[in-house]
Tab-separated table of C-alpha atoms in Angstrom:
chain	number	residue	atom	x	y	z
A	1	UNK	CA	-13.787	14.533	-9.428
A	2	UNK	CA	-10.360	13.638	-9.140
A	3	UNK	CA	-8.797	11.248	-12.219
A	4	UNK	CA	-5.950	9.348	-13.041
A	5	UNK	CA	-5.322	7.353	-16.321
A	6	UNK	CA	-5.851	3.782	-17.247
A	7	UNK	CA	-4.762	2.096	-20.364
A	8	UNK	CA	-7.613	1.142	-21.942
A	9	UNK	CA	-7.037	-2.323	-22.963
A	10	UNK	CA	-10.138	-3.010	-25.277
A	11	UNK	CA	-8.006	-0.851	-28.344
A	12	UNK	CA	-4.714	-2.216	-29.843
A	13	UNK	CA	-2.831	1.007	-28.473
A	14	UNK	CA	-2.639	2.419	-24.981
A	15	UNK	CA	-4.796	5.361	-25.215
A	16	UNK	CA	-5.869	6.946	-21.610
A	17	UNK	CA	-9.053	6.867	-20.285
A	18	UNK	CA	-10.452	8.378	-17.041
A	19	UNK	CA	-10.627	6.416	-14.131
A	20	UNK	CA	-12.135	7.145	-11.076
A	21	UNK	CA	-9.297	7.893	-7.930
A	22	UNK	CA	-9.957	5.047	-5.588
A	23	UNK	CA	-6.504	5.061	-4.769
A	24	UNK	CA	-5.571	4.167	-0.741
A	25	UNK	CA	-3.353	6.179	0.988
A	26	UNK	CA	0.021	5.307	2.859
A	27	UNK	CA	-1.812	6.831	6.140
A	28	UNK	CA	-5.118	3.846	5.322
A	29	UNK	CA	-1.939	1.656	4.941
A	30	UNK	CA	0.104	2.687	8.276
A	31	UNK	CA	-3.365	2.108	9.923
A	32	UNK	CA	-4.209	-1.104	8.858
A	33	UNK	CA	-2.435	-2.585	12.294
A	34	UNK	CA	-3.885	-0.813	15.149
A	35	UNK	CA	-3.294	-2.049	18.579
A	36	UNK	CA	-0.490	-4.132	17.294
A	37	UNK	CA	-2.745	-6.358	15.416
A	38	UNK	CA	-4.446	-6.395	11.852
A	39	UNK	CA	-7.192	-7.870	11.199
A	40	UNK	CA	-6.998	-8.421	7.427
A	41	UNK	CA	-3.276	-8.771	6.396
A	42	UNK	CA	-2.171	-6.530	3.711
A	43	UNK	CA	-1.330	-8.142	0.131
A	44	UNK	CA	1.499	-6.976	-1.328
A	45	UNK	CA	3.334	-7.865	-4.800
A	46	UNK	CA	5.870	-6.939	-7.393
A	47	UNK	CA	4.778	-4.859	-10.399
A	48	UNK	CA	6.908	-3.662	-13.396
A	49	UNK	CA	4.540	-2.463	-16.144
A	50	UNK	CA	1.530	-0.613	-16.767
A	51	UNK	CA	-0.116	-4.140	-18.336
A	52	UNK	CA	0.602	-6.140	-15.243
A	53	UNK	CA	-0.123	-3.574	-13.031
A	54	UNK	CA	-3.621	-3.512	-14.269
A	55	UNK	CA	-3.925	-6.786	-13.622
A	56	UNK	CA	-2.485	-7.004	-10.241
A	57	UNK	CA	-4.260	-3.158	-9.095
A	58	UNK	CA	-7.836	-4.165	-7.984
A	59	UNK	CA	-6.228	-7.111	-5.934
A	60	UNK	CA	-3.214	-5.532	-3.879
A	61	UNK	CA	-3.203	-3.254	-1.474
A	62	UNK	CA	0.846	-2.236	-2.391
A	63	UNK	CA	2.361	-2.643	-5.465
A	64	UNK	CA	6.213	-2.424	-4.951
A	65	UNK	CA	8.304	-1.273	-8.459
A	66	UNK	CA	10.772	-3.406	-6.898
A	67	UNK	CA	14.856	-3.702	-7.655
A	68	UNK	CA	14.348	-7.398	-8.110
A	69	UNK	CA	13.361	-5.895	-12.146
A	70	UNK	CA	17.289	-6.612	-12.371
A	71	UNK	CA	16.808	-10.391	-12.321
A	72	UNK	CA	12.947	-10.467	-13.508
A	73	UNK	CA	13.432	-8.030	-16.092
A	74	UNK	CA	17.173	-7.437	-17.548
A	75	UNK	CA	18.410	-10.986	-16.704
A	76	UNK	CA	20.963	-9.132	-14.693
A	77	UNK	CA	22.836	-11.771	-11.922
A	78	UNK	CA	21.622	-9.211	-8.619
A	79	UNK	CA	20.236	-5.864	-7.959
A	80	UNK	CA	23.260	-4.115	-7.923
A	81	UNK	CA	23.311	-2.602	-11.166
A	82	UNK	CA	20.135	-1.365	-11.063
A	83	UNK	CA	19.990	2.442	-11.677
A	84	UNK	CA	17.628	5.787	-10.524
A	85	UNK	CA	16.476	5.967	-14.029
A	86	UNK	CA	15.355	1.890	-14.366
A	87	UNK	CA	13.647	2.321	-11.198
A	88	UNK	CA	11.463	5.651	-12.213
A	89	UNK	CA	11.020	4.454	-15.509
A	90	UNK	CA	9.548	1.083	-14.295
A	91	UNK	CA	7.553	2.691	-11.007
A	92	UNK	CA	6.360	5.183	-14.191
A	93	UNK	CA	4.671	2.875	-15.844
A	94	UNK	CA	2.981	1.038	-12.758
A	95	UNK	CA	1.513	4.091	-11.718
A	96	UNK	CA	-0.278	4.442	-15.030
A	97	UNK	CA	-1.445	1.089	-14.883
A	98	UNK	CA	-2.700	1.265	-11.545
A	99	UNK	CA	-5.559	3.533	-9.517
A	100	UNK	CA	-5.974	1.557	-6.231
A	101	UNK	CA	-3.071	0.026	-4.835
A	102	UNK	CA	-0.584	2.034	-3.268
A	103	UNK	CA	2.640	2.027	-4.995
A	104	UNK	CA	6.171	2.012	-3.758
A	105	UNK	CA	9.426	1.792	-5.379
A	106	UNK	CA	12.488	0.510	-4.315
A	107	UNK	CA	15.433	3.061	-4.312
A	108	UNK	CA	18.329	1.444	-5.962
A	109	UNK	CA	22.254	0.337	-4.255
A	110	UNK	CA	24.031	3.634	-3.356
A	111	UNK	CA	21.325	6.025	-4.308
A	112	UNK	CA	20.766	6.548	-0.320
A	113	UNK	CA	23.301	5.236	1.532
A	114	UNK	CA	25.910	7.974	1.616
A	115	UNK	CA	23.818	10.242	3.986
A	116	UNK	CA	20.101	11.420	4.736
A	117	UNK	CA	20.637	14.078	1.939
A	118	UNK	CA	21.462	11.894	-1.015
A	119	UNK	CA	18.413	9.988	-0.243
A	120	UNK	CA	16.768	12.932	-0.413
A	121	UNK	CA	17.657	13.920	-3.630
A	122	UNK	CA	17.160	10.694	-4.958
A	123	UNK	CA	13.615	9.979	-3.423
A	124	UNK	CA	12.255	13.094	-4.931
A	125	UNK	CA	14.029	12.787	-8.219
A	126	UNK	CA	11.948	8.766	-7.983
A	127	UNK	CA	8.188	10.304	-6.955
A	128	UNK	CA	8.518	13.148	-9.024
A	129	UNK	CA	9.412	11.263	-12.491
A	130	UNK	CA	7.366	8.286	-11.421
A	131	UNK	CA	4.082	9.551	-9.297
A	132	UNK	CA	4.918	6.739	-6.897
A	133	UNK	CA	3.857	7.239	-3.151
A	134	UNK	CA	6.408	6.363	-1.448
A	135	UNK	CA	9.735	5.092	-1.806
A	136	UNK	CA	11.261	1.366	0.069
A	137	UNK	CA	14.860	1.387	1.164
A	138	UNK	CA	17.422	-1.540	2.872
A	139	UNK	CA	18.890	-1.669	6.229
A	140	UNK	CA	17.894	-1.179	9.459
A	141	UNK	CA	19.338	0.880	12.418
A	142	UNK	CA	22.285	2.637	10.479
A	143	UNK	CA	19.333	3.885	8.167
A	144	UNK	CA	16.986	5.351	10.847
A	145	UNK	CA	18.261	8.730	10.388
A	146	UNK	CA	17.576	8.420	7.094
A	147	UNK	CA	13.856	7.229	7.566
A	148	UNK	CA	13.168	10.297	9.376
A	149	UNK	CA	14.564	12.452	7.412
A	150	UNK	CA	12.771	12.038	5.104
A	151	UNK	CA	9.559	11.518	6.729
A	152	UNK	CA	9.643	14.670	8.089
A	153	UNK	CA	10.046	16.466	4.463
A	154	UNK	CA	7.200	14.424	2.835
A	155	UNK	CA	8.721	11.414	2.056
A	156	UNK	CA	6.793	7.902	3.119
A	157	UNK	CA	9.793	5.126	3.487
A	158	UNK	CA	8.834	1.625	3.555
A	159	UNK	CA	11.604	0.199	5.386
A	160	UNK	CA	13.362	-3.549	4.727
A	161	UNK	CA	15.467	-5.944	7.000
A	162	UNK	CA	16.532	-9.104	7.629
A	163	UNK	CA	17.704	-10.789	4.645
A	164	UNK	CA	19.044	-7.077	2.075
A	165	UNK	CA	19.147	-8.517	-1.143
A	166	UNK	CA	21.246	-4.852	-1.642
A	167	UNK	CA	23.574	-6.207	0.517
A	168	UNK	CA	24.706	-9.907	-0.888
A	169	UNK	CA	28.255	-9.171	-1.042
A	170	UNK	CA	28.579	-8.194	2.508
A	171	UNK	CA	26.172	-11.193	3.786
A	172	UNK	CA	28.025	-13.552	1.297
A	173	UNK	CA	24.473	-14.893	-0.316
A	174	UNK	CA	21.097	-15.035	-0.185
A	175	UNK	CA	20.659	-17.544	3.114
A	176	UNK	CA	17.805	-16.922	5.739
A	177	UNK	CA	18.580	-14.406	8.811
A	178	UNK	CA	18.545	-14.722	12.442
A	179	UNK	CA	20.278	-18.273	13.010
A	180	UNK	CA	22.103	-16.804	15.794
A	181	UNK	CA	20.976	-15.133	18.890
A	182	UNK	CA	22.997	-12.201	17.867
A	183	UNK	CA	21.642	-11.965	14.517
A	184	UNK	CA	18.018	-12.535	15.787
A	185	UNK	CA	18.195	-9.887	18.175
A	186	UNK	CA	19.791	-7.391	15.435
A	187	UNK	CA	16.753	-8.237	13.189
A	188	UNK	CA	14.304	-7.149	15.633
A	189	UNK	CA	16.108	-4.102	17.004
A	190	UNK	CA	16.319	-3.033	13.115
A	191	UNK	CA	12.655	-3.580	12.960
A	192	UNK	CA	12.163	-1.075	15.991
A	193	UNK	CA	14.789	1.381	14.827
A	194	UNK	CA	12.777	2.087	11.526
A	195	UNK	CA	9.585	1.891	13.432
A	196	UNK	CA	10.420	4.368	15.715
A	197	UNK	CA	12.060	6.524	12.962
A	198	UNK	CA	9.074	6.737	10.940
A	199	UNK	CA	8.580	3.751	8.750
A	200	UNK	CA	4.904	3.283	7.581
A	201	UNK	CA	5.378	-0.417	7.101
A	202	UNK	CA	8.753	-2.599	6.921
A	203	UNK	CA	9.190	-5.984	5.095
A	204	UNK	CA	10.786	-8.726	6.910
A	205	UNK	CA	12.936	-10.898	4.295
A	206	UNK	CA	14.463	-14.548	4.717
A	207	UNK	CA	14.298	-14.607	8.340
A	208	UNK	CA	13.250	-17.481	10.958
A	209	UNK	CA	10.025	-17.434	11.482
A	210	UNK	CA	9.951	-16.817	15.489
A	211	UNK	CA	12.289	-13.635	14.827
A	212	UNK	CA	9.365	-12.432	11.920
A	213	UNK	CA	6.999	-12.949	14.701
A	214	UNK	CA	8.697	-11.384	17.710
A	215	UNK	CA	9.739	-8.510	15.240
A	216	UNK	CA	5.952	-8.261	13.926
A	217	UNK	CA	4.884	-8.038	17.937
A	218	UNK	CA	7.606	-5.302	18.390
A	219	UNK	CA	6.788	-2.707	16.530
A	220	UNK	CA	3.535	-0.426	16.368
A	221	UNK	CA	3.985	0.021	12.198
A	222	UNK	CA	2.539	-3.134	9.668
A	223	UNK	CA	5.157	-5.508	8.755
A	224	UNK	CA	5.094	-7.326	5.599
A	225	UNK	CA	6.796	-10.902	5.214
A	226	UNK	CA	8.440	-12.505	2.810
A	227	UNK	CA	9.628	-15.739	3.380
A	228	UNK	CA	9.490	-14.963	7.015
A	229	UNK	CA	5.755	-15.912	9.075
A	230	UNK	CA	1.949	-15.528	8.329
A	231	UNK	CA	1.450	-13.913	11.561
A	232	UNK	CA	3.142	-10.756	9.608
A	233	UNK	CA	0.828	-8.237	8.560
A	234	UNK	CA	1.602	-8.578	5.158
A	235	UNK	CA	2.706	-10.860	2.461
A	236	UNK	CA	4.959	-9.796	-0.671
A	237	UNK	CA	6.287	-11.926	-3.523
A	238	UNK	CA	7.866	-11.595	-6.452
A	239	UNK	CA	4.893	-11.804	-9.226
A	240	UNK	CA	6.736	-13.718	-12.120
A	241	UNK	CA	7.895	-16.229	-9.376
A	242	UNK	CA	4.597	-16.769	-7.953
A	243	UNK	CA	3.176	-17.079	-11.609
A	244	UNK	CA	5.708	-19.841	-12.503
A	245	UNK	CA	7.600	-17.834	-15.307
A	246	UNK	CA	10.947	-18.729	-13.893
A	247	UNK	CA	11.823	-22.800	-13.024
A	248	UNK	CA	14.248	-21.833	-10.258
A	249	UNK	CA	12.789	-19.817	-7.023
A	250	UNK	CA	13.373	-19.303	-3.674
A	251	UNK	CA	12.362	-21.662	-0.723
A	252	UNK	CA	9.003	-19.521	0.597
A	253	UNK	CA	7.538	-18.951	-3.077
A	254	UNK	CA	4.157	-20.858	-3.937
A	255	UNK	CA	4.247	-21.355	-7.326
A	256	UNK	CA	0.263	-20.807	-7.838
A	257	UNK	CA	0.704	-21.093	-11.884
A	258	UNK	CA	2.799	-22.256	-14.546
A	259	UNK	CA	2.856	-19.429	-16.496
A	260	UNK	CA	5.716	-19.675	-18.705
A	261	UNK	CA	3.919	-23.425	-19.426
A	262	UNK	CA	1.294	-21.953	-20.920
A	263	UNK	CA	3.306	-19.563	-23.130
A	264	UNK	CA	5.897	-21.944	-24.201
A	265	UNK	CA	2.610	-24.122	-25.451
A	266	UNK	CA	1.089	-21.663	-27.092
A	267	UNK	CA	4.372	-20.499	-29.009
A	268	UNK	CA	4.603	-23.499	-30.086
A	269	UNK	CA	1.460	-24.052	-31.607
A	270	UNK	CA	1.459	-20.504	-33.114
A	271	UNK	CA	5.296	-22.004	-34.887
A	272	UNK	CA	3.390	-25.038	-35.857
A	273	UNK	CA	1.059	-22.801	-37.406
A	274	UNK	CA	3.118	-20.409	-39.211
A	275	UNK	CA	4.974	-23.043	-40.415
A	276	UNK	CA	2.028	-25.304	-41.630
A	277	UNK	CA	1.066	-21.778	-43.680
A	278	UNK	CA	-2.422	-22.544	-41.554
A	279	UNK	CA	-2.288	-18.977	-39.949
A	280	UNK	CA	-3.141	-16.674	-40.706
A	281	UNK	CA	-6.621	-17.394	-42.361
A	282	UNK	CA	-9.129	-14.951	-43.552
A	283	UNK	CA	-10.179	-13.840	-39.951
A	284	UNK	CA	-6.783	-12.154	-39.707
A	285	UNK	CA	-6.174	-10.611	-42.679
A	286	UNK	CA	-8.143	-7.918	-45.265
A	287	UNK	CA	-9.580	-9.038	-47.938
A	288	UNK	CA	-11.029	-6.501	-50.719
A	289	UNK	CA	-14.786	-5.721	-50.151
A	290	UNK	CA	-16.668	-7.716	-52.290
């Protein structure tokens, strides 16, 4: 039978242990929309390490190693700085943690743009180190060429328009997409550009939400919103926003926990604690056998 590893979380360390493969497939997730409709969208969020990945897996159908880790992760101000070796690193440790969901990683700022070969080189040098599935890249006609180039040497692109958080300087923030009739009509020929070029599933970003629908309706691959319509095929968020670890978010998050309540509470008991001598007690420490 075919394995992969899981951490086994009932031991203090992260010691391996065989998992059935369950894992789906990009084809199972290209096929999810037939007909240009899906019947069950496609849930989609952001995963970083092998202990939230484990906890996200039997949930998600995609977990995305996404560049947003700048922010989320190294407090960094955008996704700019984010490097080949963060991203394989990160997408390394999701993989680990993970045996159903499909998972994707982002390819970082001008690790593809240059031309179809670069992206090559760096899309191989991100499955290889990371045993990630696929790999997600910004932009939308310009990168067609791209998108099939690699498709048609093994490579599964998820492709991203609308609102390119890669892109900030030249949009001049992180406003929603598609305000103008030019814009809207750019959106949705993106959408069809990647489609057409090979894209197995494309998220739709920041964008009004009759341009997230009429892009959804125009293309034959899944797309996957994000603060764009529920009539995509797909959501995606950001985890730690959608958990409530971060008091500041976007517009389209749901905050569906407070998170970062619970573990500024339960510091602060443990200080109390510490403090007050009260922990730890005799269930957490050795005593000599008696």
């Amino acid at each position: 039978m075919s394995t992969t590893f899981q951490l086994d979380t009932s031991t203090s360390r992260a010691n391996p242990t065989p998992q059935p493969m369950k894992r789906l497939t990009v084809p199972k997730i290209r096929a999810h929309k037939t007909a240009g409709e899906t019947r069950e969208p496609l849930v989609m969020l952001t995963a970083y390490t092998a202990r939230q990945a484990q906890l996200l897996d039997a949930h998600c159908d995609i977990l995305l190693v996404g560049d947003s880790l700048a922010q989320v992760i190294y407090g960094l101000p955008t996704t700019i700085p984010v490097t080949l070796d963060m991203m394989a690193n990160h997408a390394a440790a999701v993989v680990r943690g993970s045996y159903h969901s499909v998972v994707v990683v982002d390819m970082p700022f001008g690790s593809y743009e240059q031309s179809p070969q670069q992206a090559f080189e760096s899309a191989t040098f991100l499955l290889k180190q990371s045993g990630a599935a696929a790999v997600k890249l910004e932009g939308g006609e310009p990168m067609a060429e791209t998108v099939s180039f690699l498709n048609q040497r093994g490579i599964p692109v998820m492709g991203h328009v609308g609102l390119t958080p890669q892109a900030v300087n030249v949009l001049g923030g992180y406003a929603a997409r598609g305000r103008s009739d030019a814009e809207a009509e750019k959106i949705v020929g993106d959408a069809k550009a990647l489609d057409e070029a090979g894209a197995f599933a494309i998220v739709l970003e920041g964008v009004l939400e009759p341009i997230a629908i009429e892009a959804t309706q125009a293309v034959a691959c899944p797309t996957i919103g994000i603060g764009a319509s529920a009539q995509c095929d797909g959501q995606v968020l950001v985890t730690e926003d959608m958990l409530g670890m971060f008091d500041r978010v976007p517009r389209f998050v749901k905050k569906y926990a407070d998170i970062a309540g619970v573990i500024e509470q339960t510091v602060v008991q443990y200080a109390e604690e510490v403090r007050a001598r009260s922990f730890p007690t005799e269930d957490q420490t050795y005593q000599p056998k008696r």
